[in-house]
Amino acid sequence: MPRFNLSWLYMFIAMTIAYLYFTSDDNAGINRQLTYTEFKNMVNQGYASKIIAYNDNTVDMFVKPEHVKDVFKDDYKKVGRSPSMHVEVGSIDALDSFLEKAQEEGHFTGEISYEKKSDFFGAFFWNIAPIFFIVAIWLFIMRRMSGGGGAGGINPFSVGKSKAQVYEKGDNANRITFKDVAGQEGAKQEVQEIVDFLKQPEKYTELGGKIPKGALLVGPPGTGKTLLAKAVAGEADVPFFSMSGSDFVEMFVGVGASRVRDLFRQAKEKAPCIIFIDEIDAVGRARSKSPSMGGNDERESTLNQLLTEMDGFGTNSGVIILAATNRADILDKALLRAGRFDRQIHVDLPDLNERKAVFEVHLKPLKLDDTVDPETLARQTPGFSGADIANVCNEAALIAARHKKNAVGKQDFLDAVDRIIGGLEKKTKIMTTHEKRTIALHEAGHATISWFLEHANPLIKVTIVPRGRALGAAWYMPEERQITTKEQMLDEMCATLGGRAAEELFTGHISTGAMNDLERVTKQAYGMIAYAGMSDKLPNLCYYNNEEYSFSKPYSDRTAELIDEEVKRMINEQYERAKEVLTAQKEGHNQLAQLLMEKEVIFAEDVEKIFGKRPWASRSEEIMNQGSTQVLAEEKANEETPLLENKEA
Ligand code: ADP
């Protein structure tokens, strides 16, 4: 089957044009159609030289050269060598009798012939062309769909084949081992067993044990799930099939299922091996309960096929399936039951020590100067995933290259972190002094309030340099904590509202600059009240609903009103509180804003000079000292350390 490409279409168009050109009468501009009456008149006037009658009741009347001018009027120059007119007649019999009469009367002396019309090429063309055209379009669409628009295109007859990438065993150049995965000790330990299975299945089967079918890696994006799966394949030295859940899904019904079958068939041929399905939630989502609504037949049949392949009658041996998702909660229960994905392995965001390890892995290929210390970098990047860290390292190298340095230094890394969190600095953005003052007051508002609230995150720096879409920002070092108390959330909310409160108090106007803050606060308040049960009027209730298509709220209209009220009350309370703090610290706040306008970037130490030592600093250090995040406490706020949680003006 030759591959379809666009030139076919061009060829087809060219053929159509050629056909029209050849079959049309030459001099197509002239009207050669006659009515029967006109025809009779012309014959009676003796214009006709020859008449051909066809079996489809049409007649061609050839015109005598001397009468061409009378028949064709102004167009007579364009008629060519044998000018003729075309006529539809009622019946050949009627024509016969008319012509006989004309001959008798001497009006017509030419010859009459009867012919069969066989426009062979035309008939052929019009019968075949539509089919040809439809096939062409079909091929075109198929190619578009199966090729994903990618270059080269894919044979339309292989849509049902799996698109898995295969990494063969013994491919040492690309081999990834556990050494490449930094941190994630728990997860590594869990998958270690899978490696053992693949290496020595007898050890387990001899005792009657069955080899596990699969493991589900659950965790936020960029935490190294794919990397871990590759490492398993590398360690066990077996072939590795990798594909994404969305690769199964296609517009045609049945393709997904056939791809699953094909994938497992290929895998069984190469067993023992590993199949890795990334983002399995694309196919593994819970099947809908009401088939009439929102059901997705194609996805469901793909999932059913996957379920049977994993643990059906034709159970496979030696094929282990690893899958990754960050939404284990929406997966179908049948997929998670023992015998399929027997184990779930949680791959979490790295903590401080793990981040250090990830930095060590990614710093290796870089040329560093001696100011760089993975430990400090790890402290600067709370909440970063492994992929973010890889990105920081790369970005730092790019920044260093831009400054034409011959080694990457600490400052490059700090700039890279700032850039990744906040976006690119836009020093050239033009602002009026008035705008600048508003932004300074706003950011100083955040800073002042977080300084005086017990549970607010420690401040690192405040800037009014526009970055990304933000006009200014206050940067904090968030605590790495697993649970958050109501007090902490309220204090954060109050600090977030501090920007607008400051604007209102000290400029007398409120502005759109606080929109982002307000959005966050509103969402947070709804979350606290409707999901975390943190309001006095709706205590201990959680209306969280993880079903995808739920059109009804799990609470009554009255409760909805109550939730709205509570949200408003909570936000108003915090706003008033923010105003109180600001009024009490008016002097300090204004000094801070002034300083910010002068220096554009100020650090925690500058704030400390104005307000004195933060009343709660020792307390939070103490808290931090107890936890695993101990090192954070040693972090001196005065080190020029950026960090997380960007409050945008
Ligand atoms: P996902 O969890 O989304 O599948 P990946 O495994 O694709 O994430 O990770 C993306 C990249 O991030 C990896 O290629 C690697 O460079 C980096 N990375 C993530 N986690 C780690 C880790 N624990 N150790 C080393 N590099 C990591």
XYZ file of C-alpha atoms and ligand atoms in Angstrom:
676
model
C 0.000 0.000 0.000
C 1.692 3.186 -1.080
C 1.678 5.902 1.498
C -0.834 8.609 0.979
C 0.470 12.061 0.630
C -0.752 15.404 -0.477
C 0.518 15.032 -4.025
C -2.272 12.529 -4.610
C -4.740 15.222 -3.952
C -2.986 17.542 -6.354
C -2.947 14.818 -8.962
C -6.636 14.285 -8.510
C -7.393 17.947 -8.915
C -5.210 18.078 -12.016
C -7.069 15.110 -13.487
C -10.417 16.746 -12.867
C -9.323 19.893 -14.577
C -7.895 17.955 -17.503
C -11.113 16.029 -17.889
C -13.212 19.138 -17.867
C -10.886 20.702 -20.374
C -10.965 17.848 -22.832
C -14.586 16.956 -22.625
C -15.972 20.428 -22.693
C -16.753 21.846 -26.114
C -14.024 23.944 -27.420
C -15.104 27.536 -27.143
C -17.105 26.849 -24.052
C -18.137 30.449 -23.811
C -20.739 30.119 -26.580
C -24.254 29.026 -25.870
C -24.866 26.087 -28.189
C -28.118 24.930 -26.792
C -31.218 25.305 -28.926
C -34.838 24.796 -28.119
C -36.732 22.452 -30.405
C -38.670 25.338 -31.930
C -35.515 27.307 -32.704
C -34.064 24.167 -34.183
C -37.063 23.662 -36.433
C -36.893 27.274 -37.551
C -33.217 26.985 -38.372
C -33.687 23.782 -40.340
C -36.578 25.360 -42.230
C -34.389 28.328 -43.080
C -31.851 25.911 -44.512
C -29.022 26.495 -42.085
C -28.310 22.838 -41.306
C -25.646 20.943 -43.191
C -25.777 17.671 -41.309
C -27.795 16.242 -38.433
C -26.754 13.545 -36.009
C -29.426 12.104 -33.748
C -28.333 10.240 -30.672
C -30.083 7.494 -28.799
C -30.563 9.713 -25.750
C -32.961 11.980 -27.697
C -30.390 14.628 -28.336
C -29.413 16.002 -31.669
C -26.378 17.790 -32.990
C -27.088 20.101 -35.843
C -24.067 21.124 -37.905
C -24.327 24.551 -39.385
C -23.502 25.447 -42.966
C -20.412 27.699 -43.045
C -22.246 30.459 -44.849
C -24.911 30.621 -42.124
C -22.604 30.551 -39.163
C -22.995 34.263 -38.766
C -26.808 33.999 -38.674
C -26.794 31.242 -36.098
C -24.095 32.306 -33.726
C -24.501 36.040 -34.073
C -21.610 37.918 -32.462
C -19.833 34.781 -31.364
C -19.379 33.477 -34.895
C -15.622 33.965 -34.809
C -15.187 31.612 -31.920
C -17.016 28.589 -33.223
C -14.206 26.550 -34.729
C -14.138 24.389 -37.835
C -17.318 22.344 -37.553
C -19.816 24.502 -35.756
C -22.778 22.646 -34.321
C -25.791 23.274 -32.131
C -27.187 20.958 -29.548
C -30.873 20.184 -29.185
C -33.024 18.073 -26.938
C -35.880 16.516 -28.848
C -39.101 14.959 -27.576
C -38.732 11.744 -29.549
C -36.749 10.531 -32.465
C -39.981 9.627 -34.288
C -41.224 13.184 -34.176
C -37.820 14.330 -35.372
C -37.941 11.844 -38.221
C -41.230 13.067 -39.516
C -40.143 16.687 -39.192
C -36.930 16.044 -41.119
C -38.710 14.080 -43.797
C -41.010 17.000 -44.323
C -38.102 19.414 -44.401
C -36.347 17.289 -47.003
C -39.496 17.127 -49.112
C -39.835 20.881 -48.940
C -36.185 21.270 -49.829
C -35.141 23.084 -46.663
C -32.689 20.432 -45.682
C -30.449 18.558 -48.042
C -27.690 17.290 -45.833
C -27.340 13.839 -44.418
C -28.978 12.425 -41.330
C -27.305 9.820 -39.195
C -28.293 8.001 -36.058
C -25.589 7.285 -33.529
C -25.197 5.679 -30.215
C -23.788 7.995 -27.618
C -21.037 6.413 -25.659
C -19.061 8.871 -23.645
C -16.896 6.146 -22.324
C -14.307 8.202 -20.569
C -16.911 10.410 -18.968
C -18.988 7.550 -17.695
C -15.937 5.883 -16.310
C -14.766 9.049 -14.722
C -18.012 9.901 -13.001
C -18.454 6.397 -11.664
C -14.968 6.006 -10.340
C -14.124 9.523 -9.309
C -16.366 9.802 -6.245
C -15.016 6.539 -4.866
C -11.509 7.639 -5.523
C -12.212 10.940 -3.869
C -13.740 9.407 -0.766
C -10.861 6.998 -0.376
C -8.430 9.847 -0.694
C -10.166 11.826 1.996
C -10.393 8.806 4.234
C -6.714 8.088 3.883
C -5.944 11.674 4.596
C -8.002 11.740 7.785
C -6.635 8.434 8.955
C -3.154 9.633 8.485
C -3.882 12.810 10.335
C -5.345 10.985 13.257
C -3.024 8.114 13.649
C 0.052 10.164 12.976
C -0.975 12.777 15.493
C 0.027 15.313 12.911
C 3.602 14.281 13.400
C 6.086 14.235 10.620
C 6.316 11.129 8.525
C 2.840 9.895 9.261
C 1.760 6.432 10.122
C 0.252 3.768 8.000
C -3.502 3.961 8.545
C -3.704 0.195 8.723
C -1.719 0.090 11.926
C -3.931 2.239 14.142
C -4.698 -0.771 16.294
C -1.037 -1.401 17.024
C 0.346 -0.224 20.301
C 2.568 2.804 20.182
C 4.783 1.781 23.052
C 8.390 2.748 22.986
C 10.600 -0.191 23.633
C 13.887 -0.022 25.437
C 15.717 -3.236 24.831
C 17.715 -4.894 27.504
C 21.424 -4.448 27.467
C 21.110 -0.940 26.132
C 23.852 0.328 28.350
C 24.065 3.839 27.027
C 20.589 4.771 28.193
C 20.456 2.475 31.127
C 19.105 4.081 34.257
C 19.688 2.520 37.633
C 18.660 3.279 41.174
C 21.774 5.402 41.474
C 20.187 7.942 39.150
C 17.142 8.262 41.333
C 18.022 10.411 44.276
C 16.080 10.122 47.499
C 12.799 8.200 47.345
C 14.283 5.505 49.545
C 10.900 4.095 50.508
C 9.730 3.800 46.949
C 13.008 2.286 45.858
C 12.756 -0.347 48.532
C 9.294 -1.302 47.349
C 10.277 -1.645 43.749
C 13.428 -3.511 44.697
C 11.258 -6.538 45.238
C 9.958 -6.305 41.711
C 13.505 -6.262 40.471
C 14.191 -9.422 42.469
C 11.173 -11.088 40.930
C 12.328 -10.312 37.473
C 15.818 -11.482 38.173
C 15.053 -14.744 39.915
C 11.420 -15.694 39.585
C 12.170 -19.277 40.663
C 13.016 -18.145 44.145
C 9.415 -17.125 44.613
C 7.556 -19.556 42.394
C 9.214 -22.557 43.990
C 7.457 -21.783 47.212
C 4.179 -21.471 45.368
C 4.138 -17.705 45.354
C 2.857 -15.805 42.397
C 4.723 -13.032 40.769
C 3.020 -9.690 41.355
C 1.315 -8.188 38.359
C 1.917 -4.566 38.888
C 2.570 -1.568 41.008
C 1.082 1.850 40.871
C 3.356 4.794 41.441
C 1.355 7.630 42.912
C 2.662 11.128 43.384
C 2.750 14.690 42.145
C 4.203 15.407 38.732
C 7.944 15.557 38.348
C 8.781 13.515 41.398
C 10.568 10.862 39.408
C 7.941 8.209 38.770
C 9.014 7.623 35.205
C 12.598 7.691 36.291
C 11.911 5.077 38.942
C 10.170 2.789 36.471
C 13.087 3.097 34.080
C 15.452 2.351 36.913
C 13.547 -0.839 37.683
C 13.961 -1.950 34.095
C 17.609 -0.960 34.164
C 18.311 -2.783 37.397
C 16.534 -5.939 36.345
C 18.025 -5.648 32.872
C 14.816 -6.512 31.062
C 13.057 -4.865 28.139
C 10.920 -1.872 29.026
C 7.766 -0.808 27.197
C 6.773 2.727 27.859
C 3.598 4.448 26.826
C 1.226 7.020 28.093
C -2.368 6.323 29.033
C -3.557 8.770 26.448
C -1.804 6.818 23.690
C -4.547 4.225 23.917
C -7.297 6.644 23.338
C -8.223 7.359 19.773
C -11.251 8.647 18.004
C -12.270 5.238 16.753
C -14.089 2.872 18.986
C -12.180 -0.295 19.619
C -8.736 1.000 18.831
C -7.775 1.426 22.482
C -8.684 -2.132 23.326
C -6.822 -3.480 20.353
C -3.779 -1.456 21.306
C -3.881 -2.928 24.783
C -4.039 -6.408 23.293
C -1.197 -5.631 20.974
C 0.915 -4.204 23.771
C 0.482 -7.281 25.897
C 1.106 -9.576 22.962
C 4.394 -7.839 22.253
C 5.284 -7.839 25.910
C 4.580 -11.540 26.320
C 6.924 -12.293 23.482
C 9.669 -10.535 25.358
C 8.809 -11.687 28.880
C 10.161 -11.169 31.437
C 9.718 -7.483 30.887
C 8.135 -4.343 32.237
C 5.297 -2.330 30.812
C 5.138 1.220 32.030
C 1.958 3.215 31.535
C 2.352 6.862 32.393
C -0.695 8.932 33.395
C -2.860 5.874 33.636
C -5.813 7.961 34.752
C -6.379 8.786 31.076
C -7.784 5.274 30.653
C -8.133 4.007 34.184
C -10.668 6.513 35.392
C -13.625 5.015 37.236
C -16.224 3.718 34.815
C -19.304 5.830 34.937
C -22.162 4.558 36.990
C -24.993 5.776 34.857
C -24.333 4.607 31.326
C -26.794 7.095 29.953
C -24.795 10.070 31.091
C -21.263 11.045 30.387
C -20.200 7.484 29.694
C -17.205 7.087 27.456
C -17.522 3.781 25.666
C -14.145 3.866 24.088
C -12.287 4.549 27.290
C -14.300 1.990 29.144
C -13.693 -0.741 26.643
C -10.006 0.094 26.748
C -10.076 -0.166 30.502
C -11.973 -3.445 30.379
C -9.396 -4.842 28.046
C -6.645 -3.691 30.367
C -8.388 -5.335 33.298
C -8.691 -8.637 31.499
C -5.145 -8.528 30.225
C -3.869 -7.920 33.720
C -5.849 -10.578 35.437
C -8.200 -12.398 33.200
C -8.289 -15.934 31.935
C -5.216 -15.489 29.855
C -3.083 -14.351 32.710
C 0.341 -13.437 31.585
C 3.491 -14.400 33.285
C 6.628 -12.440 33.663
C 5.093 -9.208 32.486
C 5.054 -6.643 35.256
C 3.068 -3.496 34.861
C 4.123 -0.272 36.445
C 1.816 2.654 36.119
C 2.065 6.221 37.240
C -0.599 8.718 38.138
C -1.048 11.691 40.346
C -4.723 10.995 40.836
C -5.087 7.589 42.375
C -8.412 8.656 43.838
C -10.184 8.726 40.498
C -8.985 5.325 39.309
C -11.405 2.481 38.875
C -11.631 0.262 41.906
C -11.284 -2.853 39.785
C -7.910 -1.664 38.627
C -6.649 -1.235 42.152
C -7.730 -4.543 43.554
C -5.187 -7.147 44.544
C -4.097 -9.212 41.568
C -3.795 -6.178 39.370
C -2.011 -3.233 40.848
C -1.422 -5.004 44.103
C 0.662 -2.277 45.540
C 0.598 1.437 45.524
C 3.890 3.130 45.934
C 3.817 6.738 47.018
C 6.400 8.959 45.469
C 6.233 12.260 47.311
C 7.818 15.611 46.872
C 11.364 15.368 48.185
C 12.156 16.645 51.657
C 15.266 18.606 52.514
C 17.726 15.737 52.471
C 16.213 14.248 49.365
C 16.403 17.565 47.610
C 20.046 17.712 48.504
C 20.520 14.304 46.948
C 18.634 15.308 43.816
C 20.787 18.419 43.558
C 23.873 16.274 43.847
C 22.702 14.158 40.925
C 21.932 17.117 38.727
C 24.942 19.214 39.712
C 27.283 16.512 38.544
C 27.307 17.426 34.860
C 27.690 21.165 35.598
C 30.894 23.115 35.926
C 30.636 24.748 39.323
C 32.706 27.208 41.262
C 33.264 26.641 44.966
C 30.441 28.870 46.189
C 27.888 26.210 45.331
C 26.732 23.951 48.088
C 23.912 21.458 47.489
C 22.780 21.769 51.067
C 22.123 25.495 50.855
C 20.409 25.032 47.526
C 18.175 22.366 48.978
C 17.199 24.756 51.733
C 16.274 27.372 49.188
C 13.866 25.147 47.377
C 11.121 23.867 49.628
C 8.243 22.371 47.711
C 10.313 21.770 44.593
C 9.965 18.475 42.811
C 12.849 16.567 41.295
C 11.952 17.922 37.884
C 11.931 21.492 39.239
C 15.373 20.944 40.674
C 16.652 19.595 37.383
C 15.199 22.719 35.832
C 16.906 25.012 38.379
C 20.265 23.441 37.604
C 19.781 23.864 33.911
C 18.509 27.408 34.263
C 21.469 28.330 36.466
C 23.862 27.070 33.836
C 22.071 29.139 31.213
C 22.186 32.252 33.378
C 25.893 31.756 34.018
C 26.474 31.324 30.312
C 24.576 34.519 29.603
C 26.894 36.368 31.986
C 29.857 34.779 30.224
C 31.138 33.099 33.347
C 33.313 30.059 33.127
C 31.713 28.305 36.080
C 28.232 28.339 37.596
C 28.053 30.099 40.946
C 25.684 30.316 43.867
C 24.119 33.563 42.712
C 23.192 31.963 39.394
C 21.298 29.300 41.247
C 19.494 31.846 43.393
C 18.534 33.791 40.301
C 17.328 30.615 38.656
C 15.152 29.792 41.648
C 13.685 33.301 41.668
C 13.024 33.047 38.028
C 11.339 29.673 38.254
C 9.099 30.768 41.089
C 8.315 34.262 39.974
C 8.934 34.415 36.267
C 11.245 36.698 34.402
C 12.166 40.066 35.895
C 10.784 42.940 33.902
C 12.895 45.886 34.889
C 11.779 47.857 31.894
C 8.095 47.954 32.736
C 7.104 51.589 32.947
C 5.295 52.716 36.073
C 4.262 56.058 37.422
C 5.495 57.132 40.861
C 1.965 56.884 42.078
C 1.645 53.280 40.941
C 4.969 52.468 42.427
C 3.901 53.929 45.737
C 0.710 51.874 45.710
C 2.646 48.709 45.029
C 5.160 49.544 47.740
C 2.379 50.156 50.265
C 0.707 46.926 49.221
C 3.802 44.780 49.548
C 4.809 46.498 52.775
C 1.343 45.601 54.033
C 1.991 41.888 53.461
C 5.384 42.156 55.067
C 4.230 44.077 58.133
C 1.400 41.736 58.904
C 3.374 38.563 58.441
C 5.998 40.042 60.755
C 3.500 40.469 63.560
C 1.388 37.337 63.266
C 2.480 34.295 65.145
C 1.821 31.661 62.522
C 2.614 33.528 59.359
C 5.543 32.195 57.352
C 8.895 33.865 57.965
C 9.600 36.626 55.507
C 12.624 36.484 53.245
C 12.385 39.514 51.067
C 10.006 42.003 49.575
C 10.377 43.400 46.108
C 8.561 45.802 43.865
C 10.432 44.732 40.771
C 7.855 43.375 38.359
C 8.366 39.727 37.626
C 6.246 37.526 35.424
C 2.736 38.864 35.741
C 3.239 40.166 39.272
C 4.042 43.781 39.970
C 5.688 43.063 43.258
C 6.064 40.225 45.691
C 6.765 39.281 49.258
C 8.724 36.069 49.487
C 8.426 33.692 52.376
C 10.076 30.550 53.539
C 7.199 28.183 54.131
C 7.465 25.582 56.801
C 7.546 22.077 55.458
C 4.602 20.697 57.318
C 2.202 17.862 56.762
C -0.812 19.293 58.534
C -1.913 22.850 58.881
C -3.892 24.233 61.785
C -6.753 26.654 61.563
C -4.685 29.344 63.271
C -1.947 28.997 60.687
C -4.430 29.283 57.870
C -6.121 32.309 59.371
C -2.807 34.070 59.901
C -1.810 33.391 56.323
C -5.145 34.675 55.147
C -4.698 37.829 57.201
C -1.215 38.395 55.774
C -2.529 37.880 52.246
C -5.241 40.462 52.846
C -2.633 42.856 54.243
C -1.895 44.233 50.788
C -5.375 45.471 50.101
C -5.841 46.641 53.691
C -2.729 48.783 53.368
C -3.956 50.238 50.100
C -7.276 51.131 51.614
C -5.814 52.647 54.778
C -2.959 54.600 53.298
C -3.933 55.531 49.780
C -7.652 55.840 50.383
C -8.362 53.772 47.286
C -8.592 50.116 46.577
C -7.176 48.764 43.334
C -7.145 45.761 41.050
C -3.647 44.958 42.244
C -5.083 42.808 44.994
C -7.136 40.578 42.733
C -4.819 37.650 42.917
C -4.691 37.896 46.720
C -8.459 38.015 46.927
C -8.861 35.004 44.698
C -6.527 32.980 46.854
C -8.170 34.092 50.043
C -11.635 33.261 48.773
C -10.624 29.813 47.622
C -8.848 29.183 50.870
C -11.864 30.264 52.892
C -14.206 28.026 50.905
C -11.792 25.171 51.346
C -11.545 25.726 55.083
C -15.284 25.909 55.556
C -16.708 23.447 53.050
C -13.942 20.840 53.090
C -12.003 21.131 56.312
C -14.926 21.716 58.650
C -13.273 24.736 60.197
C -16.170 27.078 60.740
C -18.129 27.431 63.951
C -21.487 27.210 62.245
C -20.596 24.152 60.158
C -18.183 22.296 62.351
C -16.751 18.929 61.406
C -18.423 18.697 58.047
C -16.679 17.935 54.830
C -18.522 18.385 51.583
C -15.673 17.241 49.446
C -16.865 15.272 46.486
C -14.370 13.658 44.184
C -16.844 12.387 41.657
C -16.179 13.779 38.293
C -19.591 14.583 36.992
C -21.580 15.631 39.971
C -24.130 18.187 39.056
C -25.822 18.323 42.399
C -24.202 19.754 45.459
C -23.956 17.406 48.398
C -25.709 19.960 50.595
C -28.937 21.890 50.677
C -29.502 25.411 49.464
C -29.661 26.615 53.026
C -26.279 25.144 53.759
C -24.968 26.758 50.602
C -26.119 30.101 51.905
C -24.577 29.379 55.241
C -21.277 28.493 53.610
C -21.322 31.738 51.673
C -22.071 33.678 54.822
C -19.348 31.997 56.760
C -16.842 32.628 54.006
C -17.750 36.293 53.993
C -17.567 36.494 57.747
C -14.208 34.774 57.899
C -12.661 36.982 55.242
C -14.109 40.148 56.754
C -12.780 39.248 60.166
C -9.309 38.706 58.800
C -9.489 41.899 56.794
C -10.433 43.888 59.885
C -7.645 42.202 61.768
C -5.195 43.140 59.050
C -6.341 46.750 59.255
C -5.920 46.732 63.028
C -2.375 45.469 62.813
C -1.540 48.008 60.146
C -3.066 50.883 62.071
C -1.075 49.887 65.119
C 2.123 49.623 63.065
C 1.415 52.598 60.871
C 4.789 54.279 61.341
C 6.799 51.171 60.688
C 4.711 50.274 57.693
C 5.220 53.651 56.091
C 8.952 53.522 56.704
C 8.995 50.103 55.109
C 7.097 51.324 52.062
C 9.442 54.282 51.759
C 12.472 52.048 51.940
C 10.931 49.746 49.365
C 10.437 52.640 46.967
C 14.074 53.597 47.360
C 15.688 50.181 47.214
C 13.091 48.127 45.298
C 14.257 44.970 47.060
C 14.490 44.718 50.820
C 15.386 41.745 52.947
C 14.211 40.464 56.276
C 17.076 42.232 58.022
C 15.826 45.614 56.809
C 12.406 44.797 58.151
C 14.002 43.777 61.419
C 15.750 47.142 61.660
C 12.396 48.884 61.450
C 10.221 46.652 63.586
C 12.770 45.038 65.840
C 13.183 41.304 66.142
C 10.175 39.315 65.056
C 8.267 38.468 68.234
C 7.570 34.920 67.136
C 10.843 34.102 65.479
C 12.265 32.168 68.405
C 9.029 30.250 68.683
C 8.988 29.137 65.084
C 12.632 28.234 65.261
C 11.844 26.088 68.211
C 9.023 24.362 66.372
C 11.185 23.816 63.387
C 13.974 22.420 65.484
C 11.813 19.563 66.593
C 10.880 18.353 63.191
C 12.782 16.796 60.393
C 13.157 20.219 58.909
C 15.650 21.084 61.570
C 18.119 22.604 59.205
C 15.609 25.202 58.219
C 15.914 26.806 61.602
C 19.544 27.546 61.054
C 18.611 29.400 57.991
C 19.346 32.980 58.908
C 16.681 35.204 57.564
C 19.319 37.723 56.672
C 21.051 35.518 54.181
C 19.941 36.772 50.864
C 17.663 33.906 50.381
C 14.687 34.004 48.139
C 11.859 31.746 48.633
C 8.629 30.365 48.040
C 5.095 31.405 48.154
C 4.968 34.324 46.101
C 2.454 36.881 47.053
C 1.578 38.846 44.040
C 0.519 42.406 44.118
P 7.107 12.049 36.748
O 6.950 11.751 38.197
O 6.219 13.175 36.337
O 7.041 10.850 35.886
P 9.802 12.125 35.821
O 10.231 10.820 36.324
O 9.505 12.198 34.379
O 8.567 12.658 36.636
O 10.871 13.200 36.220
C 11.247 14.240 35.389
C 12.701 14.581 35.577
O 12.939 15.105 36.861
C 13.610 13.398 35.476
O 13.986 13.170 34.166
C 14.789 13.797 36.330
O 15.700 14.574 35.590
C 14.177 14.689 37.369
N 13.951 13.963 38.626
C 12.761 13.786 39.225
N 12.885 13.115 40.386
C 14.185 12.824 40.518
C 14.943 12.134 41.508
N 14.377 11.606 42.591
N 16.261 12.043 41.313
C 16.842 12.579 40.225
N 16.194 13.235 39.263
C 14.873 13.381 39.396
